[in-house]
């Protein structure tokens, strides 16, 4: 409670009981008796100490919820955010509107835990999904998540900032790249700054759109005509991101809001 406040502390406690020990919220409020073994008590004490020290719940339990699924996460991956589900919604709508008999090819650039790639593959049968990340440790987590959810994703260790030598063309490229400016660190929670991978979060103020510039180049080079690029972006920079895509030669550029009503996603198309 001193760190999180009563309501958040209660939510965390209920999630720990359910995710780690199988005690549901219904069990708690029904006063169902559950005797913990000595080993479970020690585990609970260790979890409590880690939470009190400010470690994010998802890293403590090793699980994060995204798009109705449970994903493995480690300090090598960002913790999936609920707003990112909006990017999956946009991608799903595109896939269903542009379905082909042979299936669409989709690239998730900077996949992290694989949550976007896996969620898309689960939602849309027949997709051919490729996912890139520079972190081998993150790719191992992502591959485990794909196996756990029974989907096939072609994971590759690639740096999206480097010129692409990909021989495959895609119908859709999605990405949630690093976009938090260094100057915005002061606005962030300590548990994020202290525990989540900085390379997956931050960009320098003097080159805040570096990943979007690379993604625009990738889209021009690797998208099939009529294909789409869909990205999550810094809410303070969506206008600049959209302008960058237009300058790169992409068309039908649009900005849309996330589940909290903030401008979060930028969508563009490659000309036919």
mmCIF file of C-alpha atoms in Angstrom:
data_model
loop_
_atom_site.group_PDB
_atom_site.id
_atom_site.type_symbol
_atom_site.label_atom_id
_atom_site.label_comp_id
_atom_site.label_asym_id
_atom_site.label_seq_id
_atom_site.Cartn_x
_atom_site.Cartn_y
_atom_site.Cartn_z
ATOM 1 C CA UNK A 1 0.000 0.000 0.000
ATOM 2 C CA UNK A 2 2.675 2.631 0.754
ATOM 3 C CA UNK A 3 4.060 2.248 -2.772
ATOM 4 C CA UNK A 4 0.913 1.668 -4.817
ATOM 5 C CA UNK A 5 -2.072 2.838 -2.782
ATOM 6 C CA UNK A 6 -4.941 0.690 -1.538
ATOM 7 C CA UNK A 7 -6.809 0.052 -4.801
ATOM 8 C CA UNK A 8 -3.758 -0.794 -6.929
ATOM 9 C CA UNK A 9 -2.231 -2.874 -4.134
ATOM 10 C CA UNK A 10 -5.456 -4.878 -3.893
ATOM 11 C CA UNK A 11 -5.514 -5.436 -7.650
ATOM 12 C CA UNK A 12 -1.890 -6.601 -7.599
ATOM 13 C CA UNK A 13 -2.580 -8.968 -4.701
ATOM 14 C CA UNK A 14 -5.563 -10.530 -6.478
ATOM 15 C CA UNK A 15 -3.557 -10.985 -9.687
ATOM 16 C CA UNK A 16 -0.700 -12.658 -7.798
ATOM 17 C CA UNK A 17 -3.116 -15.048 -6.087
ATOM 18 C CA UNK A 18 -4.779 -15.982 -9.370
ATOM 19 C CA UNK A 19 -1.786 -16.066 -11.748
ATOM 20 C CA UNK A 20 0.718 -17.704 -9.418
ATOM 21 C CA UNK A 21 -1.349 -19.753 -6.967
ATOM 22 C CA UNK A 22 -4.589 -20.422 -8.836
ATOM 23 C CA UNK A 23 -6.784 -18.636 -6.281
ATOM 24 C CA UNK A 24 -9.486 -16.782 -8.213
ATOM 25 C CA UNK A 25 -11.154 -13.513 -7.295
ATOM 26 C CA UNK A 26 -14.356 -15.487 -6.718
ATOM 27 C CA UNK A 27 -12.482 -17.724 -4.274
ATOM 28 C CA UNK A 28 -11.235 -14.684 -2.364
ATOM 29 C CA UNK A 29 -14.599 -12.980 -2.027
ATOM 30 C CA UNK A 30 -16.320 -16.262 -1.206
ATOM 31 C CA UNK A 31 -13.834 -16.749 1.665
ATOM 32 C CA UNK A 32 -12.822 -20.084 0.210
ATOM 33 C CA UNK A 33 -10.206 -21.708 2.439
ATOM 34 C CA UNK A 34 -6.836 -22.278 0.769
ATOM 35 C CA UNK A 35 -3.948 -23.665 2.817
ATOM 36 C CA UNK A 36 -0.542 -22.713 1.442
ATOM 37 C CA UNK A 37 2.382 -25.108 1.678
ATOM 38 C CA UNK A 38 5.660 -23.957 3.222
ATOM 39 C CA UNK A 39 7.143 -23.686 -0.271
ATOM 40 C CA UNK A 40 4.204 -21.543 -1.444
ATOM 41 C CA UNK A 41 4.516 -19.302 1.619
ATOM 42 C CA UNK A 42 8.188 -18.731 0.873
ATOM 43 C CA UNK A 43 7.350 -17.981 -2.747
ATOM 44 C CA UNK A 44 4.655 -15.511 -1.713
ATOM 45 C CA UNK A 45 7.061 -13.778 0.673
ATOM 46 C CA UNK A 46 9.645 -13.482 -2.120
ATOM 47 C CA UNK A 47 7.038 -12.055 -4.487
ATOM 48 C CA UNK A 48 5.941 -9.557 -1.844
ATOM 49 C CA UNK A 49 9.512 -8.369 -1.294
ATOM 50 C CA UNK A 50 10.088 -7.904 -5.019
ATOM 51 C CA UNK A 51 6.850 -5.953 -5.394
ATOM 52 C CA UNK A 52 7.671 -3.752 -2.408
ATOM 53 C CA UNK A 53 11.043 -3.031 -4.042
ATOM 54 C CA UNK A 54 9.196 -1.673 -7.086
ATOM 55 C CA UNK A 55 9.679 -4.532 -9.531
ATOM 56 C CA UNK A 56 6.764 -4.639 -11.993
ATOM 57 C CA UNK A 57 4.160 -7.304 -11.272
ATOM 58 C CA UNK A 58 4.521 -8.764 -14.758
ATOM 59 C CA UNK A 59 8.227 -9.438 -14.293
ATOM 60 C CA UNK A 60 7.611 -10.907 -10.850
ATOM 61 C CA UNK A 61 5.018 -13.363 -12.136
ATOM 62 C CA UNK A 62 6.600 -13.733 -15.567
ATOM 63 C CA UNK A 63 3.198 -13.138 -17.171
ATOM 64 C CA UNK A 64 1.410 -10.229 -18.833
ATOM 65 C CA UNK A 65 -2.100 -10.081 -20.262
ATOM 66 C CA UNK A 66 -2.623 -8.796 -23.781
ATOM 67 C CA UNK A 67 -5.557 -9.172 -26.159
ATOM 68 C CA UNK A 68 -7.159 -11.732 -23.864
ATOM 69 C CA UNK A 69 -4.030 -13.898 -23.841
ATOM 70 C CA UNK A 70 -1.326 -14.590 -21.281
ATOM 71 C CA UNK A 71 2.202 -13.800 -22.487
ATOM 72 C CA UNK A 72 5.555 -14.659 -20.982
ATOM 73 C CA UNK A 73 7.641 -11.550 -20.292
ATOM 74 C CA UNK A 74 11.129 -11.004 -18.915
ATOM 75 C CA UNK A 75 13.312 -7.924 -18.352
ATOM 76 C CA UNK A 76 14.487 -8.476 -21.946
ATOM 77 C CA UNK A 77 11.037 -7.460 -23.221
ATOM 78 C CA UNK A 78 8.707 -4.552 -22.690
ATOM 79 C CA UNK A 79 5.522 -5.244 -20.776
ATOM 80 C CA UNK A 80 2.612 -5.134 -23.283
ATOM 81 C CA UNK A 81 0.299 -2.150 -22.790
ATOM 82 C CA UNK A 82 -3.476 -2.179 -23.286
ATOM 83 C CA UNK A 83 -3.318 0.702 -25.768
ATOM 84 C CA UNK A 84 -1.226 -1.440 -28.112
ATOM 85 C CA UNK A 85 -4.236 -3.700 -28.597
ATOM 86 C CA UNK A 86 -5.583 -0.853 -30.744
ATOM 87 C CA UNK A 87 -2.768 -1.478 -33.208
ATOM 88 C CA UNK A 88 -3.816 -5.119 -33.405
ATOM 89 C CA UNK A 89 -7.400 -3.975 -34.031
ATOM 90 C CA UNK A 90 -6.309 -1.771 -36.944
ATOM 91 C CA UNK A 91 -4.165 -4.543 -38.415
ATOM 92 C CA UNK A 92 -6.973 -7.088 -38.040
ATOM 93 C CA UNK A 93 -9.398 -4.822 -39.895
ATOM 94 C CA UNK A 94 -6.910 -4.388 -42.748
ATOM 95 C CA UNK A 95 -6.293 -8.129 -43.008
ATOM 96 C CA UNK A 96 -10.002 -8.938 -43.138
ATOM 97 C CA UNK A 97 -10.709 -6.231 -45.719
ATOM 98 C CA UNK A 98 -7.829 -7.295 -47.963
ATOM 99 C CA UNK A 99 -7.908 -11.076 -47.595
ATOM 100 C CA UNK A 100 -6.267 -13.112 -50.354
ATOM 101 C CA UNK A 101 -6.763 -16.830 -51.074
ATOM 102 C CA UNK A 102 -3.057 -17.457 -50.482
ATOM 103 C CA UNK A 103 -3.061 -15.376 -47.285
ATOM 104 C CA UNK A 104 -1.358 -12.088 -46.484
ATOM 105 C CA UNK A 105 2.267 -11.627 -45.489
ATOM 106 C CA UNK A 106 2.708 -9.530 -42.331
ATOM 107 C CA UNK A 107 5.857 -8.172 -40.701
ATOM 108 C CA UNK A 108 6.049 -7.147 -37.038
ATOM 109 C CA UNK A 109 9.180 -4.990 -36.787
ATOM 110 C CA UNK A 110 10.580 -4.823 -33.246
ATOM 111 C CA UNK A 111 8.465 -7.641 -31.890
ATOM 112 C CA UNK A 112 9.690 -7.778 -28.257
ATOM 113 C CA UNK A 113 7.561 -10.350 -26.447
ATOM 114 C CA UNK A 114 5.845 -11.161 -29.734
ATOM 115 C CA UNK A 115 2.484 -9.979 -28.429
ATOM 116 C CA UNK A 116 1.436 -8.165 -31.629
ATOM 117 C CA UNK A 117 2.576 -10.936 -33.981
ATOM 118 C CA UNK A 118 1.025 -13.709 -31.891
ATOM 119 C CA UNK A 119 -2.244 -11.856 -31.301
ATOM 120 C CA UNK A 120 -2.595 -11.175 -35.040
ATOM 121 C CA UNK A 121 -1.825 -14.779 -35.942
ATOM 122 C CA UNK A 122 -4.395 -15.959 -33.405
ATOM 123 C CA UNK A 123 -7.070 -13.585 -34.672
ATOM 124 C CA UNK A 124 -6.526 -14.116 -38.395
ATOM 125 C CA UNK A 125 -6.095 -17.651 -39.651
ATOM 126 C CA UNK A 126 -3.876 -18.142 -42.689
ATOM 127 C CA UNK A 127 -1.560 -15.189 -42.100
ATOM 128 C CA UNK A 128 2.110 -15.594 -42.917
ATOM 129 C CA UNK A 129 3.735 -13.678 -40.059
ATOM 130 C CA UNK A 130 7.372 -12.642 -39.827
ATOM 131 C CA UNK A 131 8.736 -10.828 -36.772
ATOM 132 C CA UNK A 132 12.048 -9.029 -36.235
ATOM 133 C CA UNK A 133 13.937 -7.971 -33.161
ATOM 134 C CA UNK A 134 17.541 -7.025 -32.462
ATOM 135 C CA UNK A 135 17.513 -8.772 -29.058
ATOM 136 C CA UNK A 136 18.165 -12.510 -29.118
ATOM 137 C CA UNK A 137 16.813 -12.759 -25.559
ATOM 138 C CA UNK A 138 13.568 -11.064 -26.603
ATOM 139 C CA UNK A 139 13.230 -13.374 -29.615
ATOM 140 C CA UNK A 140 13.519 -16.406 -27.352
ATOM 141 C CA UNK A 141 10.633 -15.098 -25.246
ATOM 142 C CA UNK A 142 8.594 -14.291 -28.365
ATOM 143 C CA UNK A 143 9.169 -17.753 -29.847
ATOM 144 C CA UNK A 144 8.045 -19.327 -26.573
ATOM 145 C CA UNK A 145 4.866 -17.247 -26.658
ATOM 146 C CA UNK A 146 4.133 -18.337 -30.226
ATOM 147 C CA UNK A 147 4.554 -21.984 -29.254
ATOM 148 C CA UNK A 148 2.353 -21.616 -26.182
ATOM 149 C CA UNK A 149 -0.462 -20.115 -28.241
ATOM 150 C CA UNK A 150 -0.139 -22.561 -31.123
ATOM 151 C CA UNK A 151 0.746 -20.136 -33.915
ATOM 152 C CA UNK A 152 3.552 -20.078 -36.452
ATOM 153 C CA UNK A 153 5.692 -16.945 -36.624
ATOM 154 C CA UNK A 154 9.002 -16.669 -38.471
ATOM 155 C CA UNK A 155 11.246 -14.870 -35.978
ATOM 156 C CA UNK A 156 14.431 -13.221 -37.248
ATOM 157 C CA UNK A 157 17.225 -11.298 -35.527
ATOM 158 C CA UNK A 158 17.277 -8.086 -37.535
ATOM 159 C CA UNK A 159 17.885 -4.402 -36.867
ATOM 160 C CA UNK A 160 15.136 -2.326 -38.465
ATOM 161 C CA UNK A 161 17.449 0.711 -38.508
ATOM 162 C CA UNK A 162 19.714 -0.963 -41.053
ATOM 163 C CA UNK A 163 18.834 -0.942 -44.762
ATOM 164 C CA UNK A 164 16.670 -3.946 -45.506
ATOM 165 C CA UNK A 165 17.979 -6.782 -47.633
ATOM 166 C CA UNK A 166 14.738 -8.681 -47.207
ATOM 167 C CA UNK A 167 13.788 -10.521 -50.367
ATOM 168 C CA UNK A 168 10.218 -10.984 -49.175
ATOM 169 C CA UNK A 169 7.531 -8.395 -49.811
ATOM 170 C CA UNK A 170 4.751 -7.785 -47.312
ATOM 171 C CA UNK A 171 1.111 -6.794 -47.449
ATOM 172 C CA UNK A 172 1.291 -5.235 -44.000
ATOM 173 C CA UNK A 173 4.025 -3.936 -41.711
ATOM 174 C CA UNK A 174 3.177 -3.243 -38.069
ATOM 175 C CA UNK A 175 5.483 -1.833 -35.429
ATOM 176 C CA UNK A 176 5.568 -0.449 -31.914
ATOM 177 C CA UNK A 177 9.134 0.890 -31.921
ATOM 178 C CA UNK A 178 10.956 2.921 -29.241
ATOM 179 C CA UNK A 179 9.471 6.428 -29.182
ATOM 180 C CA UNK A 180 9.846 7.977 -25.709
ATOM 181 C CA UNK A 181 12.194 10.974 -25.839
ATOM 182 C CA UNK A 182 15.009 11.129 -23.301
ATOM 183 C CA UNK A 183 13.569 14.420 -22.023
ATOM 184 C CA UNK A 184 10.314 12.638 -21.151
ATOM 185 C CA UNK A 185 11.917 10.299 -18.620
ATOM 186 C CA UNK A 186 10.838 12.561 -15.761
ATOM 187 C CA UNK A 187 7.186 11.882 -16.601
ATOM 188 C CA UNK A 188 7.544 8.121 -16.300
ATOM 189 C CA UNK A 189 6.970 5.768 -13.382
ATOM 190 C CA UNK A 190 10.050 4.615 -11.476
ATOM 191 C CA UNK A 191 9.221 0.936 -11.977
ATOM 192 C CA UNK A 192 9.336 1.457 -15.751
ATOM 193 C CA UNK A 193 12.618 3.372 -15.699
ATOM 194 C CA UNK A 194 14.289 0.975 -13.297
ATOM 195 C CA UNK A 195 13.222 -2.317 -14.836
ATOM 196 C CA UNK A 196 12.056 -2.208 -18.459
ATOM 197 C CA UNK A 197 14.677 -2.324 -21.258
ATOM 198 C CA UNK A 198 15.757 1.214 -22.098
ATOM 199 C CA UNK A 199 16.706 0.310 -25.666
ATOM 200 C CA UNK A 200 13.075 -0.654 -26.325
ATOM 201 C CA UNK A 201 11.757 2.590 -24.849
ATOM 202 C CA UNK A 202 13.925 5.627 -25.508
ATOM 203 C CA UNK A 203 15.137 7.702 -28.420
ATOM 204 C CA UNK A 204 17.298 10.847 -28.365
ATOM 205 C CA UNK A 205 15.452 14.155 -28.490
ATOM 206 C CA UNK A 206 17.416 15.263 -31.542
ATOM 207 C CA UNK A 207 16.406 12.171 -33.533
ATOM 208 C CA UNK A 208 13.097 11.124 -31.999
ATOM 209 C CA UNK A 209 11.682 9.769 -35.280
ATOM 210 C CA UNK A 210 14.670 7.605 -36.229
ATOM 211 C CA UNK A 211 12.677 4.372 -36.150
ATOM 212 C CA UNK A 212 9.772 5.839 -38.116
ATOM 213 C CA UNK A 213 12.166 7.082 -40.788
ATOM 214 C CA UNK A 214 13.546 3.546 -41.066
ATOM 215 C CA UNK A 215 10.041 2.056 -41.119
ATOM 216 C CA UNK A 216 8.970 4.426 -43.885
ATOM 217 C CA UNK A 217 11.997 3.367 -45.938
ATOM 218 C CA UNK A 218 11.202 -0.282 -45.239
ATOM 219 C CA UNK A 219 7.588 0.244 -46.299
ATOM 220 C CA UNK A 220 8.599 1.889 -49.580
ATOM 221 C CA UNK A 221 11.081 -0.920 -50.308
ATOM 222 C CA UNK A 222 9.190 -3.969 -49.017
ATOM 223 C CA UNK A 223 5.441 -3.324 -49.105
ATOM 224 C CA UNK A 224 3.452 -4.662 -51.998
ATOM 225 C CA UNK A 225 1.394 -2.061 -53.891
ATOM 226 C CA UNK A 226 -1.645 -1.192 -51.799
ATOM 227 C CA UNK A 227 0.019 -2.558 -48.667
ATOM 228 C CA UNK A 228 -0.125 -0.743 -45.339
ATOM 229 C CA UNK A 229 2.262 0.460 -42.654
ATOM 230 C CA UNK A 230 0.729 0.745 -39.160
ATOM 231 C CA UNK A 231 2.667 2.044 -36.172
ATOM 232 C CA UNK A 232 2.208 3.047 -32.571
ATOM 233 C CA UNK A 233 3.764 6.449 -31.909
ATOM 234 C CA UNK A 234 4.471 9.078 -29.287
ATOM 235 C CA UNK A 235 1.204 10.985 -28.790
ATOM 236 C CA UNK A 236 3.147 14.247 -28.915
ATOM 237 C CA UNK A 237 4.674 13.361 -32.292
ATOM 238 C CA UNK A 238 1.926 11.710 -34.333
ATOM 239 C CA UNK A 239 1.553 14.775 -36.580
ATOM 240 C CA UNK A 240 5.286 14.797 -37.290
ATOM 241 C CA UNK A 241 5.242 11.027 -37.855
ATOM 242 C CA UNK A 242 2.390 11.348 -40.345
ATOM 243 C CA UNK A 243 4.231 14.128 -42.188
ATOM 244 C CA UNK A 244 7.356 11.969 -42.366
ATOM 245 C CA UNK A 245 5.367 9.130 -43.967
ATOM 246 C CA UNK A 246 3.889 11.510 -46.532
ATOM 247 C CA UNK A 247 7.321 12.905 -47.374
ATOM 248 C CA UNK A 248 8.589 9.344 -47.874
ATOM 249 C CA UNK A 249 5.981 8.868 -50.599
ATOM 250 C CA UNK A 250 3.352 6.902 -48.698
ATOM 251 C CA UNK A 251 -0.290 7.808 -49.172
ATOM 252 C CA UNK A 252 -3.630 7.817 -47.306
ATOM 253 C CA UNK A 253 -1.799 8.756 -44.111
ATOM 254 C CA UNK A 254 -4.086 8.952 -41.070
ATOM 255 C CA UNK A 255 -3.818 9.263 -37.303
ATOM 256 C CA UNK A 256 -6.185 7.427 -34.947
ATOM 257 C CA UNK A 257 -6.755 7.388 -31.197
ATOM 258 C CA UNK A 258 -6.001 4.699 -28.650
ATOM 259 C CA UNK A 259 -8.418 3.319 -26.054
ATOM 260 C CA UNK A 260 -7.730 6.340 -23.840
ATOM 261 C CA UNK A 261 -8.696 8.830 -26.535
ATOM 262 C CA UNK A 262 -5.124 9.945 -27.301
ATOM 263 C CA UNK A 263 -3.650 10.171 -30.827
ATOM 264 C CA UNK A 264 -1.509 7.050 -30.842
ATOM 265 C CA UNK A 265 -1.496 5.249 -34.204
ATOM 266 C CA UNK A 266 -0.355 6.331 -37.655
ATOM 267 C CA UNK A 267 -1.450 4.373 -40.714
ATOM 268 C CA UNK A 268 -0.187 4.797 -44.294
ATOM 269 C CA UNK A 269 -0.498 2.940 -47.605
ATOM 270 C CA UNK A 270 1.832 2.246 -50.492
ATOM 271 C CA UNK A 271 0.468 3.394 -53.809
ATOM 272 C CA UNK A 272 -0.934 0.828 -56.208
#
